[in-house]
Coordinates of C-alpha atoms and ligand atoms in Angstrom, one line a residue:
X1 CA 141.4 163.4 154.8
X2 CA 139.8 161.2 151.9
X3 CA 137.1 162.4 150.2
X4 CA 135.3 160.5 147.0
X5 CA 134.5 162.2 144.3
X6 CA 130.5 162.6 143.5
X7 CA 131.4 162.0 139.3
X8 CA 132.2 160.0 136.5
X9 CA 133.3 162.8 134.5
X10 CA 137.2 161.9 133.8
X11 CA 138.0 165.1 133.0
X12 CA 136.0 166.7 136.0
X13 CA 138.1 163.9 138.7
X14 CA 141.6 164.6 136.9
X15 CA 141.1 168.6 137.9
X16 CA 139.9 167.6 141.3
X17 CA 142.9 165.3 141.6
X18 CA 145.0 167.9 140.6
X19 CA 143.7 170.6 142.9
X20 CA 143.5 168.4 146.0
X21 CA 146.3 166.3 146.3
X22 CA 149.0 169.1 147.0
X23 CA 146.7 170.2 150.3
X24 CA 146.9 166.9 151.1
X25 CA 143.3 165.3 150.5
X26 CA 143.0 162.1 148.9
X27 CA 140.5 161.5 146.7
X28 CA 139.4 158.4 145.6
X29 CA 136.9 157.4 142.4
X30 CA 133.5 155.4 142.4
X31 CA 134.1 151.6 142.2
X32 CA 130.7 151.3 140.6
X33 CA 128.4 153.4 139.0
X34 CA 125.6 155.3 140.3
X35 CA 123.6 157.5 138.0
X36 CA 121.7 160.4 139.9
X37 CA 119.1 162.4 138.1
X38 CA 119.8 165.7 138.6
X39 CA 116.1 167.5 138.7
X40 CA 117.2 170.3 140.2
X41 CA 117.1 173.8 138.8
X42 CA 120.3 175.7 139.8
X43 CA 124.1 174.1 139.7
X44 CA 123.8 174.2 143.6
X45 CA 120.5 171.8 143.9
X46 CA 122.5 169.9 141.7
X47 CA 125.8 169.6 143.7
X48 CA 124.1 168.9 146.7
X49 CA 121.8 166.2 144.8
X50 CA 125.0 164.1 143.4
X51 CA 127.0 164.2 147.0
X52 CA 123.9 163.7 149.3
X53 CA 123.4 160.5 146.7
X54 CA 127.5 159.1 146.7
X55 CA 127.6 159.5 150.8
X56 CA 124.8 157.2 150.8
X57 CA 125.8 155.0 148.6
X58 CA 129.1 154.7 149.5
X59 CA 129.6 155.8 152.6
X60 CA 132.7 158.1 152.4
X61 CA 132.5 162.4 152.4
X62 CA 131.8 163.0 149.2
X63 CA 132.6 166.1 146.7
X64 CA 130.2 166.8 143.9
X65 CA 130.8 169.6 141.4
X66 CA 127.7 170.6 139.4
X67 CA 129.3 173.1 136.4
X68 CA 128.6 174.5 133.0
X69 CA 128.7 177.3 130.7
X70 CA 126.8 180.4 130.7
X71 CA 126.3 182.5 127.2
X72 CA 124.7 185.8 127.8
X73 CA 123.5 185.6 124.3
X74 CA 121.6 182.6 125.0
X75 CA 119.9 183.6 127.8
X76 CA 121.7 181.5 130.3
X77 CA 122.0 178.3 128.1
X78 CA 123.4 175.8 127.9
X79 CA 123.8 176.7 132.3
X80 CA 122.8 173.1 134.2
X81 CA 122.2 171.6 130.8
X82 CA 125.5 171.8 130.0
X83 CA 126.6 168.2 129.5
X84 CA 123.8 166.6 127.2
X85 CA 123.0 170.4 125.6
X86 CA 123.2 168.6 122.2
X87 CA 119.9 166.2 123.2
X88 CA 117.9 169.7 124.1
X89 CA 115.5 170.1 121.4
X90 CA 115.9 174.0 122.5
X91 CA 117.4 175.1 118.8
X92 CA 117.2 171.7 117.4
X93 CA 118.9 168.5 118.2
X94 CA 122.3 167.7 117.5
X95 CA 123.6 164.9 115.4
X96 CA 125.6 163.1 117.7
X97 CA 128.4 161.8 115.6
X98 CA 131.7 161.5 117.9
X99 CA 131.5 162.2 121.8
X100 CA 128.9 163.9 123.7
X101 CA 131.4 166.6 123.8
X102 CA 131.8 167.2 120.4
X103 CA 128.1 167.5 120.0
X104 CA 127.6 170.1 122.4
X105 CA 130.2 172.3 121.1
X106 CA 128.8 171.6 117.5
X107 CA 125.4 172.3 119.3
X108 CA 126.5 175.7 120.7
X109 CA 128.6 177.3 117.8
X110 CA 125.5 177.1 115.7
X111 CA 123.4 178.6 117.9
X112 CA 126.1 181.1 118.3
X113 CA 126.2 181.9 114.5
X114 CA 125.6 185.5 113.7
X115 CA 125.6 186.5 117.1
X116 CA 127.5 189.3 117.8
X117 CA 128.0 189.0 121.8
X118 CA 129.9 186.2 122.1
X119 CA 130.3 186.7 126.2
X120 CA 130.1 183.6 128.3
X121 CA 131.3 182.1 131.4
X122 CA 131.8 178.7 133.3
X123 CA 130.5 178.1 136.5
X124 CA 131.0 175.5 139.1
X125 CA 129.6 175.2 142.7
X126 CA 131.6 172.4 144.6
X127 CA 129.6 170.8 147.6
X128 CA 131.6 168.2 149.8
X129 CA 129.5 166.3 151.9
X130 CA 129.8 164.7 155.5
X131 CA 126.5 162.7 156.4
X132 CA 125.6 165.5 158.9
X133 CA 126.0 168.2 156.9
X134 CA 127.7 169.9 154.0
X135 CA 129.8 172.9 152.8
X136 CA 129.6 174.7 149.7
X137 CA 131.4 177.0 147.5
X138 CA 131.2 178.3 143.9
X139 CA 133.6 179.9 141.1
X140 CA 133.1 181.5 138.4
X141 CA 135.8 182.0 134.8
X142 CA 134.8 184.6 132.1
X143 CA 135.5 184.7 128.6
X144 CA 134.6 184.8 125.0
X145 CA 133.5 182.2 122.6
X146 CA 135.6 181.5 119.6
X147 CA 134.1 180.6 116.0
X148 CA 135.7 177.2 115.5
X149 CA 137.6 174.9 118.4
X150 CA 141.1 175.1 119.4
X151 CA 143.3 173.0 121.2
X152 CA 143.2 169.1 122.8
X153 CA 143.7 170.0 126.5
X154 CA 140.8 170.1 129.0
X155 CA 137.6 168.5 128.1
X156 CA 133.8 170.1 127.6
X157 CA 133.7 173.6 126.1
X158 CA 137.3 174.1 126.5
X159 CA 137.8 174.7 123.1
X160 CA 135.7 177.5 122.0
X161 CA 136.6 179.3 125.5
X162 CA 138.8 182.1 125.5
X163 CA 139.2 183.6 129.2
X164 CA 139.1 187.1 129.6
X165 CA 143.1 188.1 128.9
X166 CA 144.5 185.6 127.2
X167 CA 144.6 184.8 123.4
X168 CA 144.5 181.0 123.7
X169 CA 141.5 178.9 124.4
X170 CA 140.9 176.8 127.8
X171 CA 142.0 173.7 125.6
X172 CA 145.4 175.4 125.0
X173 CA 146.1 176.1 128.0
X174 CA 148.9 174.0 130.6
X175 CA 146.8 172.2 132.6
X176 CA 148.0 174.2 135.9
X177 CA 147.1 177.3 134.5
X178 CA 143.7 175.9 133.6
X179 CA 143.2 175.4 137.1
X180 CA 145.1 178.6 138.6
X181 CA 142.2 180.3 136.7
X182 CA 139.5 178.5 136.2
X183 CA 136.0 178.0 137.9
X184 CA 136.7 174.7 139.0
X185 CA 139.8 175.7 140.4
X186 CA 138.5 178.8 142.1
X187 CA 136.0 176.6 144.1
X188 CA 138.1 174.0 144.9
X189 CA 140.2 176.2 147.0
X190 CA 137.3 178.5 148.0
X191 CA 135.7 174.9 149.4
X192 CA 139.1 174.1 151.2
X193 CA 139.6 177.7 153.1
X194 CA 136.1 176.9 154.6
X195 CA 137.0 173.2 155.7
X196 CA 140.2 175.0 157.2
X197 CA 138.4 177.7 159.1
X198 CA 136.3 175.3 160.4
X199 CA 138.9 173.0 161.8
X200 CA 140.0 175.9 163.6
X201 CA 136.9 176.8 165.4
Ligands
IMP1 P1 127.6 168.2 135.1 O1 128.4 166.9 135.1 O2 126.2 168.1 135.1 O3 128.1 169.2 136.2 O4 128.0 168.9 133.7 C1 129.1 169.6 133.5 C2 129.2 169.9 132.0 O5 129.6 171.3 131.9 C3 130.4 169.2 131.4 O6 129.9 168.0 130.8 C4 130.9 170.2 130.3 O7 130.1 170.1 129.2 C5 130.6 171.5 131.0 N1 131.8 171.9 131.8 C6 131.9 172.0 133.1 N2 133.1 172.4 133.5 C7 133.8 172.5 132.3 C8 135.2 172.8 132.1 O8 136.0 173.0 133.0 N3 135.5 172.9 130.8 C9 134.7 172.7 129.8 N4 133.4 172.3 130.0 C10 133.0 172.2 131.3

């Protein structure tokens, strides 16, 4: 099966890769870009907004994976505004010197200052879909944030996350145990249980 991937998110495709190959799904990148606005309100309107919008354009199945971070102390923030958080001019806009990424995570550890709950989680619902229809799934990692980043693995918040039960960040983390655990990962095979269930009916 070959399946395109709804995202121009390197570290996003590299975890897909990673997840998919070994069940035998190849899955091939955008050969141009398409930006979709994604106006809707929950990660699944989302999802379902990016692979409605790379099946048309391109003509192949295709996955989408609309994630982010969730900080209870924050209300839910930065949730589906999780990769431009930094531009929100909830809290005060970020500086952006360095990536995008950097921003957010400077973003987010000052709004975390002083906070004393420092419980968060990522969240990532995966839609894969086939022109007539589509299949969904979601997974969810939880963890703490830390007070300053650690580690160069990953990409996004990975950093300042800290899953429940381990001592290192995401960001520290081997790359297969990033995805043994985390919420990509969790969705990813969720997603490819219900593709094999369906085969099979
Ligand atoms: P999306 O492309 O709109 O789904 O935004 C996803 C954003 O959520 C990314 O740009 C990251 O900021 C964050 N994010 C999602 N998954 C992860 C992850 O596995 N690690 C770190 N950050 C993540």
């Amino acid at each position: 099966m070959k399946v395109l991937a709804a995202t121009t998110n390197r570290g996003k495709l590299a975890e897909i890769r990673r997840i998919l190959t070994p069940a035998g799904i190849e899955v091939v990148s955008p050969w141009e870009n398409l930006e979709v606005r994604e106006t809707g309100t929950t990660f699944l309107e989302n999802a379902y907004l990016k692979a409605e919008a790379y099946y048309r354009r391109f003509g192949l199945p295709a996955l989408a994976d609309d994630s982010g971070l969730v900080v209870d102390a924050l209300e839910g923030y930065p949730g589906v505004f999780s990769s431009r958080f930094y531009a929100l001019t909830f809290g005060g806009r970020e500086e952006v010197t360095g990536s995008p990424d950097e921003a957010n995570v400077r973003k987010l550890l000052r709004l975390m200052e002083g906070k004393r709950n420092r419980s968060a989680r990522f969240v990532a619902y995966v839609v894969l879909y086939t022109g007539t229809g589509g299949f969904f799934a979601h997974g969810e990692c939880a963890g703490t944030l830390t007070e300053k980043p650690r580690g160069k693995g990953g990409f996004g918040y990975d950093p300042v996350f800290q899953p429940i039960g381990y001592t290192k960040t995401m960001a520290e983390l081997p790359p297969q145990e990033k995805d043994r655990i985390s919420h990509r990962g969790l969705a990813l095979r969720r997603l490819l249980q219900i593709i094999r269930n369906c085969k099979q009916l």
